[in-house]
Coordinates of C-alpha atoms in Angstrom, one line a residue:
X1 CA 0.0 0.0 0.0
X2 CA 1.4 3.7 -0.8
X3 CA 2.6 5.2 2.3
X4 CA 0.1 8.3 2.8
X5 CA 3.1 10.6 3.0
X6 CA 5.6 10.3 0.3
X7 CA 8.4 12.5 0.7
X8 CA 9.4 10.6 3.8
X9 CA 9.8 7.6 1.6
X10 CA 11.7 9.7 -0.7
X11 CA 13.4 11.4 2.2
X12 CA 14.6 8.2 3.1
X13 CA 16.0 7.4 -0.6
X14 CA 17.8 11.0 -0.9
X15 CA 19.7 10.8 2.9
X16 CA 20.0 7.3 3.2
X17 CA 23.8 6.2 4.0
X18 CA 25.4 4.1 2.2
X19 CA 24.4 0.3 2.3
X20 CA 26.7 -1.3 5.2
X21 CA 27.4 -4.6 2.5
X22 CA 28.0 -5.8 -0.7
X23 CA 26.4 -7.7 -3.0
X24 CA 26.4 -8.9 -6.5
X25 CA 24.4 -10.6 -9.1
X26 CA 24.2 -14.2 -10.6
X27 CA 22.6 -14.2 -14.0
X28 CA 19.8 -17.7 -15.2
X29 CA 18.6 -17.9 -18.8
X30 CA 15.1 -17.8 -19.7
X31 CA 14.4 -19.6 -22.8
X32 CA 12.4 -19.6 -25.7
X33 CA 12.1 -23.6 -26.6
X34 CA 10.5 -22.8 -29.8
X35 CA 13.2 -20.5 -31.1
X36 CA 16.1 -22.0 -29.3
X37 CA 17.6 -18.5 -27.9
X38 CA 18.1 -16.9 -24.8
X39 CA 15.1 -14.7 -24.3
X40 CA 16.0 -13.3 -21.0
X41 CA 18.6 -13.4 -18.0
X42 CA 17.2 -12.9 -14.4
X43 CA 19.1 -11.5 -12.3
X44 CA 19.6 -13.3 -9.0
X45 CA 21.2 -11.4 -5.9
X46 CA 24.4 -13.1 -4.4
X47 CA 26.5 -12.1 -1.9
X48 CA 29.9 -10.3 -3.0
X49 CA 31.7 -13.6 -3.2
X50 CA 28.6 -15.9 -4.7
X51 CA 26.9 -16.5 -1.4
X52 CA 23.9 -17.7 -1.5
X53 CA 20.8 -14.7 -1.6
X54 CA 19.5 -15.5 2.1
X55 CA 23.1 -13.4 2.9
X56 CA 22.5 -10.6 2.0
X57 CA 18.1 -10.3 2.3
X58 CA 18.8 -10.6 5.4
X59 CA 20.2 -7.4 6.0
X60 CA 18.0 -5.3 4.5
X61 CA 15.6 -3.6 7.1
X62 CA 12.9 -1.0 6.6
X63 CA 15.5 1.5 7.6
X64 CA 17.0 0.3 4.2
X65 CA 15.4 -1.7 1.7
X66 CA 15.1 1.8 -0.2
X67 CA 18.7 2.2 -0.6
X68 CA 19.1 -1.1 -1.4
X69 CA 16.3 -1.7 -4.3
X70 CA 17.9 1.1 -6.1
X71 CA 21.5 0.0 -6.1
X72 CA 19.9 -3.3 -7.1
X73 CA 18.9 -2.3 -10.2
X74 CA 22.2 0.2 -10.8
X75 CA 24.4 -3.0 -10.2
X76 CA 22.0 -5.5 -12.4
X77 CA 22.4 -3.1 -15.5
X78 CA 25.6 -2.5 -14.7
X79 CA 27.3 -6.1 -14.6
X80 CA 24.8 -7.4 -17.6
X81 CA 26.2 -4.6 -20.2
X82 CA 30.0 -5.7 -18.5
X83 CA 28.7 -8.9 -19.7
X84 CA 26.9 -7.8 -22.7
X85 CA 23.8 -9.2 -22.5
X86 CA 22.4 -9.2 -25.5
X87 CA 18.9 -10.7 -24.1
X88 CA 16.7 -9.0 -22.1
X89 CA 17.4 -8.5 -18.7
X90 CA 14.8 -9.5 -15.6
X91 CA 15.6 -7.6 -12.4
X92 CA 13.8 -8.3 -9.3
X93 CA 12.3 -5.2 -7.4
X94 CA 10.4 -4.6 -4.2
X95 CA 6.9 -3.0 -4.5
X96 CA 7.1 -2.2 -1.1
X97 CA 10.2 0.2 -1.5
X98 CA 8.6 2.2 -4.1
X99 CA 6.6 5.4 -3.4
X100 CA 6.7 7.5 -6.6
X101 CA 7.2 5.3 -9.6
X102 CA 8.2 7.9 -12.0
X103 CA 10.6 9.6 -9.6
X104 CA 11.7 5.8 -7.9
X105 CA 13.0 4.9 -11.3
X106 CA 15.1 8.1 -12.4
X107 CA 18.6 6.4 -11.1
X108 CA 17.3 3.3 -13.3
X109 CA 16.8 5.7 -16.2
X110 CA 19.9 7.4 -15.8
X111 CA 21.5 3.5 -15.2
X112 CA 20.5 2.3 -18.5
X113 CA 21.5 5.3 -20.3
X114 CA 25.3 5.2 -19.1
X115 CA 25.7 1.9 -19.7
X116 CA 24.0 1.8 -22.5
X117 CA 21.5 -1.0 -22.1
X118 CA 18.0 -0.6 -23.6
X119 CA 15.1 0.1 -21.8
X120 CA 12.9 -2.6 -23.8
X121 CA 15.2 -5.0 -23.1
X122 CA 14.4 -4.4 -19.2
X123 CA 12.2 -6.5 -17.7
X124 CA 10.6 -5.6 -14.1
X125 CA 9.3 -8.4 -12.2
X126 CA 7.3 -8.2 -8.5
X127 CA 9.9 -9.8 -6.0
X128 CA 9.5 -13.5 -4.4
X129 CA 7.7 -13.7 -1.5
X130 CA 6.9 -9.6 -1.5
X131 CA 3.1 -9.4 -0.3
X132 CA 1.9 -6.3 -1.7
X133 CA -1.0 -6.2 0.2
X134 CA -3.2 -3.1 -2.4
X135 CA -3.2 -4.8 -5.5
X136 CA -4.5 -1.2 -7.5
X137 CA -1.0 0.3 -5.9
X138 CA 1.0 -2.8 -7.5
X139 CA -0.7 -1.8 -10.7
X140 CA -0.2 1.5 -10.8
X141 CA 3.7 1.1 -10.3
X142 CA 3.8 -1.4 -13.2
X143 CA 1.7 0.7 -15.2
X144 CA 4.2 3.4 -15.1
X145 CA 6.7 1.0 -15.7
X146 CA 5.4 -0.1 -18.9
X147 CA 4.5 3.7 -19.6
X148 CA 8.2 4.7 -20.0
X149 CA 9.0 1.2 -21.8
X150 CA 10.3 -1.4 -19.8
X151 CA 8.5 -4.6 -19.7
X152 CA 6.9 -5.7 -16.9
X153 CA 6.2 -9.3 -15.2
X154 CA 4.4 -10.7 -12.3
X155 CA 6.2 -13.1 -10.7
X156 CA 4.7 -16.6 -8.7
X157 CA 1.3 -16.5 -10.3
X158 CA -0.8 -19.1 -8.3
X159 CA 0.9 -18.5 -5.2
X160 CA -1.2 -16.3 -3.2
X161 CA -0.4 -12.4 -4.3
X162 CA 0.0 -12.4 -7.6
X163 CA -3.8 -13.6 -8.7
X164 CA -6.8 -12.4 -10.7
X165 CA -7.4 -9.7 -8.9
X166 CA -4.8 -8.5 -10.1
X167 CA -5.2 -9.2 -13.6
X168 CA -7.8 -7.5 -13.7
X169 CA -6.4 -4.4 -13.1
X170 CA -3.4 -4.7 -15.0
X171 CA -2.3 -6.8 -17.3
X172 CA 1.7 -7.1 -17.6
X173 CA 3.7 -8.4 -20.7
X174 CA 4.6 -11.8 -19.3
X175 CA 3.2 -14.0 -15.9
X176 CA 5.9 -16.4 -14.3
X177 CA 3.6 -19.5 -13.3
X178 CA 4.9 -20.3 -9.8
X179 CA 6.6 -23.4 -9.4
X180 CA 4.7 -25.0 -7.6
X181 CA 2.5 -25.8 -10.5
X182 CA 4.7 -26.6 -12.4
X183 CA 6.6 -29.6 -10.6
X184 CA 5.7 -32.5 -12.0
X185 CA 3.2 -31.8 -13.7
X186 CA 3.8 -34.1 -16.2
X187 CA 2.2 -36.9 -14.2
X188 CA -0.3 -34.3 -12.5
X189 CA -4.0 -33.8 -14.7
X190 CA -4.9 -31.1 -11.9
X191 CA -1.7 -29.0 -12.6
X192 CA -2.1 -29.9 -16.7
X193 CA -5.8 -28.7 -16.7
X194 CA -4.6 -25.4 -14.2
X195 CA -2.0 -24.5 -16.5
X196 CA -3.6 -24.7 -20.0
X197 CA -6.3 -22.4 -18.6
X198 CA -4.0 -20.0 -17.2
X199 CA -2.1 -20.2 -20.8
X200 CA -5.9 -19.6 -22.8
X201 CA -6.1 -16.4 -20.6
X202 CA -3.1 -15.1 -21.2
X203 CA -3.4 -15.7 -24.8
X204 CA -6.8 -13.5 -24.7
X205 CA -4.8 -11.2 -22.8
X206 CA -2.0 -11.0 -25.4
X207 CA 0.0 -12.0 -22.4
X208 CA 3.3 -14.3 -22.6
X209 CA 3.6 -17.1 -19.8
X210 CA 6.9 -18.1 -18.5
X211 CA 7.3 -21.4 -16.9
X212 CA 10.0 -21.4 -14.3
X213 CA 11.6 -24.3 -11.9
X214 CA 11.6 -27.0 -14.6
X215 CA 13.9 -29.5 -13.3
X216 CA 13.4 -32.6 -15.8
X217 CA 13.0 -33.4 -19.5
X218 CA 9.6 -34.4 -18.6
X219 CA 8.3 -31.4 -17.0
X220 CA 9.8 -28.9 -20.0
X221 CA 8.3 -32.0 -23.3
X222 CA 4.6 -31.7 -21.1
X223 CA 4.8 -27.5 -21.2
X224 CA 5.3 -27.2 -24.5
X225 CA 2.8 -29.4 -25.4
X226 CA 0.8 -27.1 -23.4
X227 CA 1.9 -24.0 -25.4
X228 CA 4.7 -22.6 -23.3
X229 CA 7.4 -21.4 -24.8
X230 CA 9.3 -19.5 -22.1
X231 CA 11.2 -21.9 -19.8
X232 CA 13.5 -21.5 -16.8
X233 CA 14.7 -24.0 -14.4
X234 CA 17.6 -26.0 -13.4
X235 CA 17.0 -28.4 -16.7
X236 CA 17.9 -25.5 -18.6
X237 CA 20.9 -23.4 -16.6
X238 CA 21.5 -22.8 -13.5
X239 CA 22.6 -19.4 -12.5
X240 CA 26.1 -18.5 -13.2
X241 CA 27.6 -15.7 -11.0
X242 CA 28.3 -12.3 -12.7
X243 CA 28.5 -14.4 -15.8
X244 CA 25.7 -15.6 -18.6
X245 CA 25.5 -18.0 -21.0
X246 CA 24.6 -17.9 -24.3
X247 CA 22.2 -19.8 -27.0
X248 CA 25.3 -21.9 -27.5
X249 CA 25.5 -23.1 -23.9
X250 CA 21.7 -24.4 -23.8
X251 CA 21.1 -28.7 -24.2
X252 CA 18.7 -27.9 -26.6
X253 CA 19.0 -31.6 -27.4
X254 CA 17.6 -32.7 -24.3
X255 CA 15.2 -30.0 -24.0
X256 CA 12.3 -30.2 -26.5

């Protein structure tokens, strides 16, 4: 929910010391099955040596998690044009650090422009695990988003937050179906009959699904049977710290 006051959310942006840690990025494809490329890397936080996420979310605090969503997406477009990236780019943010979208997303702006990374090739997805308890405030952050060009995903569909409600008040380029779903549903009719009706949706909503946490051959033959396209998961790459991997590196092969 939007604070009811919001310079002291942007109060706390503009004074805020430094962050009292470091932290880095590892970078897992997204794939296109159909056109065997790299449609996207997400990018995963890590400590400053490669430990694991749980390192460094823990530190952040209310105090701040403002600081620190900003230099998260400064350092994500940072070290994917060091790498250059030449798919698009999925950065996780927190809803619940934002309280002006078009002023929140200046330093991203400016980011992009000095290293120069295109904005459509920025995707925004809603954080794991971030309850965003007013769905309408969700959607009027990532309908600003999409406003100035970046594209703009809702991440853990199924699980809770990220429903129809939602949806129904705004409807981003792509859905992540949470993972849950998704394992094995190859030997699941519940999750099969879930999934194809989440995909006709989307398709009416000119939408694109991605399918993440696919583990086995099984899991990725049974979703693109289902019309998924987009894929992430273990089966596919697992994420490779401040490094990312290219069409050439996927087992296609094994994969479709």
């Amino acid at each position: 929910m939007p604070p009811t006051d919001t310079r002291a959310g942007c109060a706390l942006c503009r004074n805020a010391d430094p962050l009292q840690f470091e932290f880095s990025y590892a970078f897992q494809p997204i794939v296109d099955v159909h056109a065997r490329k790299v449609f996207a890397h997400e990018a995963l936080v890590r400590g400053p040596a490669g430990e694991p996420a749980s390192s460094v979310l823990s530190r952040v605090t209310a105090e701040n998690r403002y600081s620190f969503d900003q230099a998260c997406r400064e350092k994500a477009i940072r070290i994917a044009a060091s790498l250059q990236l030449r798919s698009h780019l999925s950065i996780n943010f927190l809803p619940n650090a934002i309280y002006r979208p078009e002023v929140c997303i200046r330093s991203t702006l400016e980011a992009a422009d000095r290293h120069g990374f295109p904005v459509d090739r920025i995707i925004f997805e809603t954080v794991e695990g971030e309850q965003v308890s007013d769905g309408k405030w969700l959607a009027e952050i990532l309908s600003e988003y999409k406003r100035i060009g970046f594209k703009t995903a809702i991440d853990d569909f199924g699980a809770g937050f990220a429903g129809l409600n939602l949806l129904a008040d705004f409807q981003p380029d792509i859905v992540k179906l949470d993972m849950a779903l998704i394992r094995g549903i190859d030997h699941s009719r519940s999750r099969r009959a879930i999934v194809a009706g989440v995909v006709s949706m989307c398709e009416a909503l000119a939408i694109d699904v991605i399918a993440e946490g696919i583990e086995t051959g099984d899991e990725a033959h049974c979703l693109s049977d289902l019309g998924i396209r987009l894929m992430q998961g273990y089966w596919f790459g697992r994420p490779q710290f401040e490094s990312a991997v290219t069409d050439a590196d996927i087992p296609w092969s094994r994969s479709t």
